[in-house]
CSV table of C-alpha atoms in Angstrom, one decimal:
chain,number,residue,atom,x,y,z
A,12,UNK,CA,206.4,-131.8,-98.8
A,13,UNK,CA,205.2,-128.0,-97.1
A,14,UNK,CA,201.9,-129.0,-95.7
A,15,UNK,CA,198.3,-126.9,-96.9
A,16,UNK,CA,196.4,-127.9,-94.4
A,17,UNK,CA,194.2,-125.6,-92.3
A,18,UNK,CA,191.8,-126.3,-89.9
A,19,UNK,CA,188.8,-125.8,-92.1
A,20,UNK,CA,190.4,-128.5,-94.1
A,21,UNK,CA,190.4,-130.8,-91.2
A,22,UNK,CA,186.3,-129.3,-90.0
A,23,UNK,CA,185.6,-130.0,-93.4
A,24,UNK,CA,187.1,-133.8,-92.9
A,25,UNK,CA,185.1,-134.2,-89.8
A,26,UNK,CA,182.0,-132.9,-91.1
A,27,UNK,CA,182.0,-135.0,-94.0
A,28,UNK,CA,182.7,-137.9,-91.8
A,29,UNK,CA,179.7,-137.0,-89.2
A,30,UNK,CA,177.3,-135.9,-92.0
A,31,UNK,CA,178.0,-138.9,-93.9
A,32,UNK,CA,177.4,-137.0,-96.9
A,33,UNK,CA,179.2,-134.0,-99.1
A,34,UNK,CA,175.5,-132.4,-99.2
A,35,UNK,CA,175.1,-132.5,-95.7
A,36,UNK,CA,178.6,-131.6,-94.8
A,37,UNK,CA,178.3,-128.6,-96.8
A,38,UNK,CA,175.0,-127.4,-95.1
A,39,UNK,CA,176.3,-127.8,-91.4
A,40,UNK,CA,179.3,-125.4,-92.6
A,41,UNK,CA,177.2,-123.3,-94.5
A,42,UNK,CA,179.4,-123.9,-97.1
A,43,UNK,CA,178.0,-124.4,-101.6
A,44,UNK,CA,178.7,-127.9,-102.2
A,45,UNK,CA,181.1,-126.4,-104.9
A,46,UNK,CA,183.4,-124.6,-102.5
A,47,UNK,CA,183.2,-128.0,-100.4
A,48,UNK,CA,184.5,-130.0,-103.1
A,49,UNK,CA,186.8,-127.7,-104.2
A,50,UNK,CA,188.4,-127.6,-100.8
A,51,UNK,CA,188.6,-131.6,-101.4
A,52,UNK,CA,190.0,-132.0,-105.0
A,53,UNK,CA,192.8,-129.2,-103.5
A,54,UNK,CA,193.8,-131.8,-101.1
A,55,UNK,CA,193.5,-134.9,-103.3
A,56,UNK,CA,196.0,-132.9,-105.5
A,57,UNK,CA,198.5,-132.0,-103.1
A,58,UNK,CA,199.0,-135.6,-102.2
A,59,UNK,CA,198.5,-137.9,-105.2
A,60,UNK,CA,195.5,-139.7,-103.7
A,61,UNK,CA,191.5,-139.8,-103.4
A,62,UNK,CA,190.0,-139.1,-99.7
A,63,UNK,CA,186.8,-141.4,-100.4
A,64,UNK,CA,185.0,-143.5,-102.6
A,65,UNK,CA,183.4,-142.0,-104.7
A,66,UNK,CA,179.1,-142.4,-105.6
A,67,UNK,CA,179.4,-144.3,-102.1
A,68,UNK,CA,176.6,-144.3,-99.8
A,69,UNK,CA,177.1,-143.6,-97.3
A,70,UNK,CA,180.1,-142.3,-98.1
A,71,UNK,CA,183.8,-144.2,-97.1
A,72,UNK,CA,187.3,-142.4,-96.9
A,73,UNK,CA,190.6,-144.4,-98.5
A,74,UNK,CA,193.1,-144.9,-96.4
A,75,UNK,CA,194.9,-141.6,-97.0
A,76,UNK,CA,191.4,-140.2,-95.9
A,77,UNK,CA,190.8,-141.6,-92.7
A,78,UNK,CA,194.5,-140.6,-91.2
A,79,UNK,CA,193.4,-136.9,-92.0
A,80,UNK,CA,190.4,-137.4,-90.5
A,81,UNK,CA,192.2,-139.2,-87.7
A,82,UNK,CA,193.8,-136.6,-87.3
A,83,UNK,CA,191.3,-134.0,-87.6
A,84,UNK,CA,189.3,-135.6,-84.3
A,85,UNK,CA,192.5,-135.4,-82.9
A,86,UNK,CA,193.5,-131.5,-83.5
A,87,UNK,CA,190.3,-129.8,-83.4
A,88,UNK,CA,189.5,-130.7,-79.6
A,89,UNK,CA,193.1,-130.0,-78.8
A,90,UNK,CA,192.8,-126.4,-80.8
A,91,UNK,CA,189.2,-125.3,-78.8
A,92,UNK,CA,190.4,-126.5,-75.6
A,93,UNK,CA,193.7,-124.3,-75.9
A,94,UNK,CA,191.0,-121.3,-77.1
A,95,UNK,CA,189.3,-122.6,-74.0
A,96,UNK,CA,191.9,-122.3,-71.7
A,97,UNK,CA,193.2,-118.5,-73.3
A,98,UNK,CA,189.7,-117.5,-72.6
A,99,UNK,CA,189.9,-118.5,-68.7
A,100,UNK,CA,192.8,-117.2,-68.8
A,101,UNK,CA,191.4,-113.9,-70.1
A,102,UNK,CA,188.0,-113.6,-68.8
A,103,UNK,CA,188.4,-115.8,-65.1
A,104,UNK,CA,186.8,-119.4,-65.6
A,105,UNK,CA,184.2,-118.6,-62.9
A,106,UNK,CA,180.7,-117.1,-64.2
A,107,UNK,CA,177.1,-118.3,-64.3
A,108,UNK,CA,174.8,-119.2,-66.5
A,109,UNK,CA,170.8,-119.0,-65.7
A,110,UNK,CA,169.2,-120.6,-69.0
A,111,UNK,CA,165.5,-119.7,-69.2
A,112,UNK,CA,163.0,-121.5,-72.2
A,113,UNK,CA,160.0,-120.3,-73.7
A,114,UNK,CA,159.6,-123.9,-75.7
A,115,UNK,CA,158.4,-127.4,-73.9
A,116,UNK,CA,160.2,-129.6,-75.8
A,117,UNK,CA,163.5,-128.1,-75.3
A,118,UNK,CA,164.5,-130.0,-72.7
A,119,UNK,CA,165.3,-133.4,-75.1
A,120,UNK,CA,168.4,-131.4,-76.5
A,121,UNK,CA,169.0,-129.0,-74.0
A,122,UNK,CA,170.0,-131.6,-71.1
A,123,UNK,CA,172.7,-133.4,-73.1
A,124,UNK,CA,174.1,-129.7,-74.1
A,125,UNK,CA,174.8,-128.3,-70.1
A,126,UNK,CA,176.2,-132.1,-69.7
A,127,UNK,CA,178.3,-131.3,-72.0
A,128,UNK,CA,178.8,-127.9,-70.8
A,129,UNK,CA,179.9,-128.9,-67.0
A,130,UNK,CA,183.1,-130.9,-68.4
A,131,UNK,CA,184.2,-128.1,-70.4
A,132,UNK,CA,183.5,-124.9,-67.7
A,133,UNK,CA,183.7,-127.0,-64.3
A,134,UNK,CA,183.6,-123.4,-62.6
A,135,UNK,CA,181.0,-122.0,-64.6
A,136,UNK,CA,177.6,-122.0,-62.3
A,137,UNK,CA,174.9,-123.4,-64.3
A,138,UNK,CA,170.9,-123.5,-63.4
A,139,UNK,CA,167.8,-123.2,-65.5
A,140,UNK,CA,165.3,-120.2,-64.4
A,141,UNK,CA,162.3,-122.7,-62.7
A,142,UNK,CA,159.3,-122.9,-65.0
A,143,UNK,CA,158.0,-122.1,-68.8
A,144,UNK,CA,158.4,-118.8,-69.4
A,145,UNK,CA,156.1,-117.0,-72.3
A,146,UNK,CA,158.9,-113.8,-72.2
A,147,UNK,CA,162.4,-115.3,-71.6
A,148,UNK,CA,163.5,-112.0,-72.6
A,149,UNK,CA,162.1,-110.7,-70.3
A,150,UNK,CA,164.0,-112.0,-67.4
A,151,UNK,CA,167.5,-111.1,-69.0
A,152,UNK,CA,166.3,-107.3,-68.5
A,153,UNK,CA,165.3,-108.2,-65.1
A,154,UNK,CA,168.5,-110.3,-64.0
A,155,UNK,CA,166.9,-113.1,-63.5
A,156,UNK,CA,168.3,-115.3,-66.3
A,157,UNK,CA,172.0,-114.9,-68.7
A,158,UNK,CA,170.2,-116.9,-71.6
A,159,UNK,CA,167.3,-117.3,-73.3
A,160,UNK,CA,166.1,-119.9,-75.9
A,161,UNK,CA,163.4,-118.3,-78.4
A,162,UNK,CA,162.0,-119.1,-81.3
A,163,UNK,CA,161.5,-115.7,-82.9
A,164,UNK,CA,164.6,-112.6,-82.8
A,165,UNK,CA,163.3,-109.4,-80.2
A,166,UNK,CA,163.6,-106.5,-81.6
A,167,UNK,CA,164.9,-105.2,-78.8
A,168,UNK,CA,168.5,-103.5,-79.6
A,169,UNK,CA,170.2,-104.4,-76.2
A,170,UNK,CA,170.0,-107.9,-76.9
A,171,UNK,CA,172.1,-110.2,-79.0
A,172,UNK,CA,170.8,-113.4,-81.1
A,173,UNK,CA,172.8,-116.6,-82.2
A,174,UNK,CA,170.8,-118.9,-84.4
A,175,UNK,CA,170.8,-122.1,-83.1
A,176,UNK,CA,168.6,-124.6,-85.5
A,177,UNK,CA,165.5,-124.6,-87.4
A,178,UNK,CA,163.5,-127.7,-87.7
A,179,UNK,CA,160.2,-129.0,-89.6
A,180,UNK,CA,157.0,-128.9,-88.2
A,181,UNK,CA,154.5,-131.9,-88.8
A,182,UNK,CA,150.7,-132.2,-88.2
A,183,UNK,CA,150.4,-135.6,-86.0
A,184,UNK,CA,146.5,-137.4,-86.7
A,185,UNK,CA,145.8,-141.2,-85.7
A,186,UNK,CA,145.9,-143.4,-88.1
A,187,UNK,CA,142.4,-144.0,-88.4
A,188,UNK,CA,141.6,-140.4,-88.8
A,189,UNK,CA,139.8,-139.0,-91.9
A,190,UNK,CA,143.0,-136.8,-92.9
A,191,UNK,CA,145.1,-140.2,-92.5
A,192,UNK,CA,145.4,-141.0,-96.2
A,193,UNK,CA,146.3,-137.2,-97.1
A,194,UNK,CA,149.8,-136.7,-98.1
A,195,UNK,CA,149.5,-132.9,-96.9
A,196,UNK,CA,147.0,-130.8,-94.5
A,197,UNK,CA,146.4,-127.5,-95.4
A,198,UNK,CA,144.3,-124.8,-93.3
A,199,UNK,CA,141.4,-126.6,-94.0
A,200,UNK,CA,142.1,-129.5,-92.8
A,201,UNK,CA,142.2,-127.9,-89.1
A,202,UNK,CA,139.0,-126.4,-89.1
A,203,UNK,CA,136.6,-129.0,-87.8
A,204,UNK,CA,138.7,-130.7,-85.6
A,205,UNK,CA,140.5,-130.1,-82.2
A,206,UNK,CA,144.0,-128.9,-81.8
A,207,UNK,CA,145.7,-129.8,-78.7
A,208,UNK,CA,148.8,-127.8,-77.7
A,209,UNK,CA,150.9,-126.6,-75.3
A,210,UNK,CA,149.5,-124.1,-73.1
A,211,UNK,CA,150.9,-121.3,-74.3
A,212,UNK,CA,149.4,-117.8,-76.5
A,213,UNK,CA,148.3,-118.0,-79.7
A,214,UNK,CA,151.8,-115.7,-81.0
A,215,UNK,CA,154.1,-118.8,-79.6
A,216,UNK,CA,152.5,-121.2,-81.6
A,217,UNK,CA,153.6,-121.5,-85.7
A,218,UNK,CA,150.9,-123.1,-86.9
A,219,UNK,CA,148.5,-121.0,-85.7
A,220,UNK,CA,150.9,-117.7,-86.3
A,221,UNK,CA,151.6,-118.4,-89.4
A,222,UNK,CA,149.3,-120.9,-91.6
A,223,UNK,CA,145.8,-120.8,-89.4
A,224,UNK,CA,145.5,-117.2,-88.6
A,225,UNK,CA,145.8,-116.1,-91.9
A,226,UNK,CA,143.5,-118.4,-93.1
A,227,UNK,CA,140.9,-117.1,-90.9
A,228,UNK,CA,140.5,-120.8,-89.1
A,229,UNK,CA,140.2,-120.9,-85.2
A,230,UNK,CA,139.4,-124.5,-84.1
A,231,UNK,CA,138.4,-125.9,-80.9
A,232,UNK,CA,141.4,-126.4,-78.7
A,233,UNK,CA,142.3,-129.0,-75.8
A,234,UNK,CA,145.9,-128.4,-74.0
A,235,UNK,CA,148.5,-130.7,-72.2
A,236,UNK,CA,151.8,-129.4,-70.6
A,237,UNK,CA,153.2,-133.2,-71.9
A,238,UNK,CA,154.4,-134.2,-75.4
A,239,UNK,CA,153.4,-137.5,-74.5
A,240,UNK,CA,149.9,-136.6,-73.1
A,241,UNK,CA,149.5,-134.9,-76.6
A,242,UNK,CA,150.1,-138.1,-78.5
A,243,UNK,CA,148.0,-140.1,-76.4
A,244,UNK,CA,145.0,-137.5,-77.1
A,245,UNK,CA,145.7,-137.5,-80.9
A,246,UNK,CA,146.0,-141.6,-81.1
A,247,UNK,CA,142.9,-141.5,-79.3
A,248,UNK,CA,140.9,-139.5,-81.8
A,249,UNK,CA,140.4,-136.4,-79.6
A,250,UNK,CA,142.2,-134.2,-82.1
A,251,UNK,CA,145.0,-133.3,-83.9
A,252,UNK,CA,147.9,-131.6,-82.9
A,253,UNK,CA,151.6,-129.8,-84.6
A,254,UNK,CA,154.9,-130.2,-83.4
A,255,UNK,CA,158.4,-130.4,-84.4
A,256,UNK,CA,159.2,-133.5,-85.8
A,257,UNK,CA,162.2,-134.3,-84.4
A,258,UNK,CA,160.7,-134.2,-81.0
A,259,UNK,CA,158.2,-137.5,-82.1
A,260,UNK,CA,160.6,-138.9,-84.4
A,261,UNK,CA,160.7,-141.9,-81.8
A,262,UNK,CA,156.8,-142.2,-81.6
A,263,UNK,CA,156.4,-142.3,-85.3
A,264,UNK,CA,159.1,-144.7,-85.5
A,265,UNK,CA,156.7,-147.3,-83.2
A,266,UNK,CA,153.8,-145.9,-85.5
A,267,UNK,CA,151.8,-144.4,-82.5
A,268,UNK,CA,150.2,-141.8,-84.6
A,269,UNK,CA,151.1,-140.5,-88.1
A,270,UNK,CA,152.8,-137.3,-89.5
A,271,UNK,CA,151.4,-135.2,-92.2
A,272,UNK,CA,153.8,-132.2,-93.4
A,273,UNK,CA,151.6,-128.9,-92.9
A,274,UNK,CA,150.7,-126.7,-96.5
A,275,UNK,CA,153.3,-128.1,-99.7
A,276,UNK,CA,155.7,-125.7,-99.0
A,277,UNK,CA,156.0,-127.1,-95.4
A,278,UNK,CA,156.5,-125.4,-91.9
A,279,UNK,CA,159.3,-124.6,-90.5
A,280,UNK,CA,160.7,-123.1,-87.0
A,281,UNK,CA,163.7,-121.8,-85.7
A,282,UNK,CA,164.9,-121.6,-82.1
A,283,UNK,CA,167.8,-118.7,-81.5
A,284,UNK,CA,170.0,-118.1,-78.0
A,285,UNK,CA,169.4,-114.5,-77.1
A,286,UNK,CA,172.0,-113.0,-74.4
A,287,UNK,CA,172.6,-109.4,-73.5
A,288,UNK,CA,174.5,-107.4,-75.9
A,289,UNK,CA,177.0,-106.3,-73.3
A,290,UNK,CA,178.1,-110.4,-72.7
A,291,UNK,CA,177.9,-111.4,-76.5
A,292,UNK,CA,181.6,-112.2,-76.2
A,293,UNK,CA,181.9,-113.6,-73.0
A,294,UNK,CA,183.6,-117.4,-74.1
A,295,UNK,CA,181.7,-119.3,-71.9
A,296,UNK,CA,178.7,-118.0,-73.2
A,297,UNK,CA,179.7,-118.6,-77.0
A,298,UNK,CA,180.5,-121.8,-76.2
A,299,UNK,CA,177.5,-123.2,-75.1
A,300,UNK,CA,176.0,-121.9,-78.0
A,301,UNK,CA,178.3,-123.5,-80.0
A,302,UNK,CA,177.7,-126.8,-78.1
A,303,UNK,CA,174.0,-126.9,-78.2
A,304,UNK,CA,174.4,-126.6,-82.3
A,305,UNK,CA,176.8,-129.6,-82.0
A,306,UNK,CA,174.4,-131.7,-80.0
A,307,UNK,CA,171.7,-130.9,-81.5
A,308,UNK,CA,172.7,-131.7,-85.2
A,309,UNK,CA,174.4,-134.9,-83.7
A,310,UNK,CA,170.9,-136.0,-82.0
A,311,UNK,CA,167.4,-134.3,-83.5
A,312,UNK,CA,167.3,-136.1,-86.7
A,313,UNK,CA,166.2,-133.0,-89.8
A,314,UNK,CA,167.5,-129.9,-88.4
A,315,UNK,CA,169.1,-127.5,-89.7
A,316,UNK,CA,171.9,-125.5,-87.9
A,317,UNK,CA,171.5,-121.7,-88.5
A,318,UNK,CA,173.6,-119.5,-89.8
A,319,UNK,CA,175.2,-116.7,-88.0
């Protein structure tokens, strides 16, 4: 029998198996889940046998499925380390990489990622630029940092942007707040009460960018530096606050304080990698990229990766 497989025949394996689901499999490739399952019955056709049960949830591979998925967790490692190593080969294996953030709750994902980083480029001399910064890119132009994490592209042409993930914000009230029984806060709903937020201007926050602002509404506000110190304050009562809900995922869990999507439609942010336009292909710079979308979607529960 001439084998078909490819390697996006064994991602697609390995997505399906990490998603748990054809629908969410096909998002994280970016893929219709019509081309997704085509790329399965193709398979199931070339060797006389079905992959997974079907109208299973979560989902469960036959026996034939789960030794080409054993096989995809073995190949696809062995396939990016020999990229790896072609790349070192090509480009050296030393380097550096200053990260700088403009967001306070990147940290949660963005540890696990340069862990992650270390054991793939050893050589590679990794550091975060010290500090919050309100114009990461900013300190590319000035040498300061190789990497920035943003949550809106710069129009500035000399850098380049890779989408990393984009995530749903939630409004967070106590539970004996008035707004506790609404299913959905609007504008309104922010006018006569405090908002407590990260110290930060006015343009780096979405709620107020996009759904206050325009709605002419400018509450009272109250700041902490700390996610936590924000919760406390809005389980107190001493206002209400917005931020990305996989970041209190683990409070609401331990009902601390409840979540309230903001407008019907919902809001929704977006954090991007932007890196000079002159390094865009250096490996080791790709590659964390890549591995901060592959932590991320396999630890923030709701996001979505984005799509180059």
């Amino acid at each position: 029998m001439q084998s078909l497989l490819e390697l996006r025949h064994l991602k697609t394996l390995l997505a399906i198996r990490e998603a748990g689901s054809l629908t969410r499999a096909a998002e994280r490739l970016f893929l219709t889940q019509s081309a997704l399952s085509h790329q399965i019955r193709l398979l199931e056709d070339h060797y006389g046998l079905p992959l997974f049960a079907r109208k299973q949830a979560p989902l469960k591979f036959t026996p034939a499925g789960e030794k080409l998925v054993a096989l995809a967790a073995e190949t696809l490692p062995r396939v990016a380390a020999a990229e790896r190593d072609i790349a070192k080969l090509r480009e050296g294996e030393a380097g550096q990489l200053r990260i700088a953030v403009e967001c306070h709750t990147c940290f949660d994902w963005l540890m696990p990622a340069m862990d992650s980083f270390r054991e793939r480029w050893p050589e590679v001399e990794l550091d975060i630029v010290s500090g919050f910064h309100a114009d990461p890119v900013g300190l590319i132009f000035e040498d300061r940092a190789d990497l920035a994490i943003v949550s809106e592209r710069d129009p500035e042409a000399r850098i380049a942007h890779f989408p990393l993930f984009s995530f749903d914000m939630v409004a967070l009230v106590a539970k004996d707040h008035p707004l506790a029984d609404k299913p959905v806060l609007e504008a309104a709903d922010f006018a006569n009460d405090t908002l407590i937020t990260y110290p930060v201007p006015d343009d780096m926050l979405d709620l107020v960018r996009k759904v206050l602002k325009p709605a002419g509404i400018n509450p009272p506000r109250r700041t902490s530096e700390l996610t936590v110190a924000i919760l406390q304050l809005v389980a107190s009562r001493r206002g209400i606050a917005a931020l990305p809900h996989w970041s209190v995922q683990h409070y609401l869990d331990r009902g601390y304080v409840l979540a309230k999507p903001i407008t019907a439609r919902g809001l929704q942010s977006e954090l991007h990698a932007a890196v000079p336009l002159e390094r865009a292909d250096t490996a080791y710079l790709r590659e964390f990229v890549a591995i901060v979308r592959e932590v991320s979607v396999a630890n923030l529960p709701g996001i979505v990766l984005g799509e180059d």
